[in-house]
């Protein structure tokens, strides 16, 4: 429990947690992950404050988001340090290559962490797969990929209409029941394939 007069979660903006001990530990972990060795005391304070400002700016909503954000900041700083070291004038070819390789790996980790944070926040890309389609006699169906298009430029700004674009995905044509084994067209306007 916090001391009398203090409310729990006063550091919530840093970690997304109502537990101030968790918030303090997470903030310390992020600051300790910074490369501070060549910096004087004022620069170290400035870097620490910048890291905390980044954590607050990403607005963690819960502890998981707070931890992912902490890892994002640490990963970003590590990647930038690798880029800095790769560009040193006295850096050897091997040293430059190794630092660029590490920066590349860190950037991929950063992208994966960002994707995980987006998925947790519900911003992940949604995909719908239709597995069964029944088309009754006289009905019509579209076979192929259907993608959303842009807005109609001829319509007023107040009206927006989504357009659909049908693309052809090549596949194996269907065989006809005919003994000659001619292929049947898949959709209107598609050329017959010769066997």
Phi, psi and omega in degrees: 000144177289158178302159181304135178095342180260144179263144176292151176079023181290342178257016184304326183295341179276318189237348185082005184251147173278351180268111183293332176295316177300314181300317180295315180297315180297316179298318178296320178298318180294315181295321180290341177279352179283150175276100186249355188305312184280359187268149172279178186301318181294319179294321178297317178298317180297317179295318178297317179294324178295319178296317179294323178296322178295319179298315180294319182296333179277357173049068177295137181261341178207180185297321180297315177298320178300317180292318178297320179294319176300317178293324177299316181294315179297318181294317178300312182295321178295318179297317180295324177294321177296318177298318180298314181294326179294333184265004177299137182301322182272007181292137177286165178300315181296319178296318179297314181298315180297317179294321177292322177297316179295319178298320179298315179297318180295323178293323176294320176297320179299315179297319179295319178295320178297318178297319179297318179295316178297317179298317180297325180277359178084017181260006182293155179292132179261143180228132179247128178245124177263121184260329183232129177229127176253124177244117182274165181308131180086353180275171179230149177219154176257129176249119181140182180273132177246121182241151179284138178258195183271192181270150179285124183281344181276347181276160178293161181296336181283336181253127174237134181235128176281137176252156180244143179238129180256128178244156181264128173253111183297146179206187179280124180294154179281141177277145177274159177290353180297135181295343180286348179062042173286151178274151178259141177294144182282318180216160180301138177088356179266132181295150175287138176268135180276147180269000000 
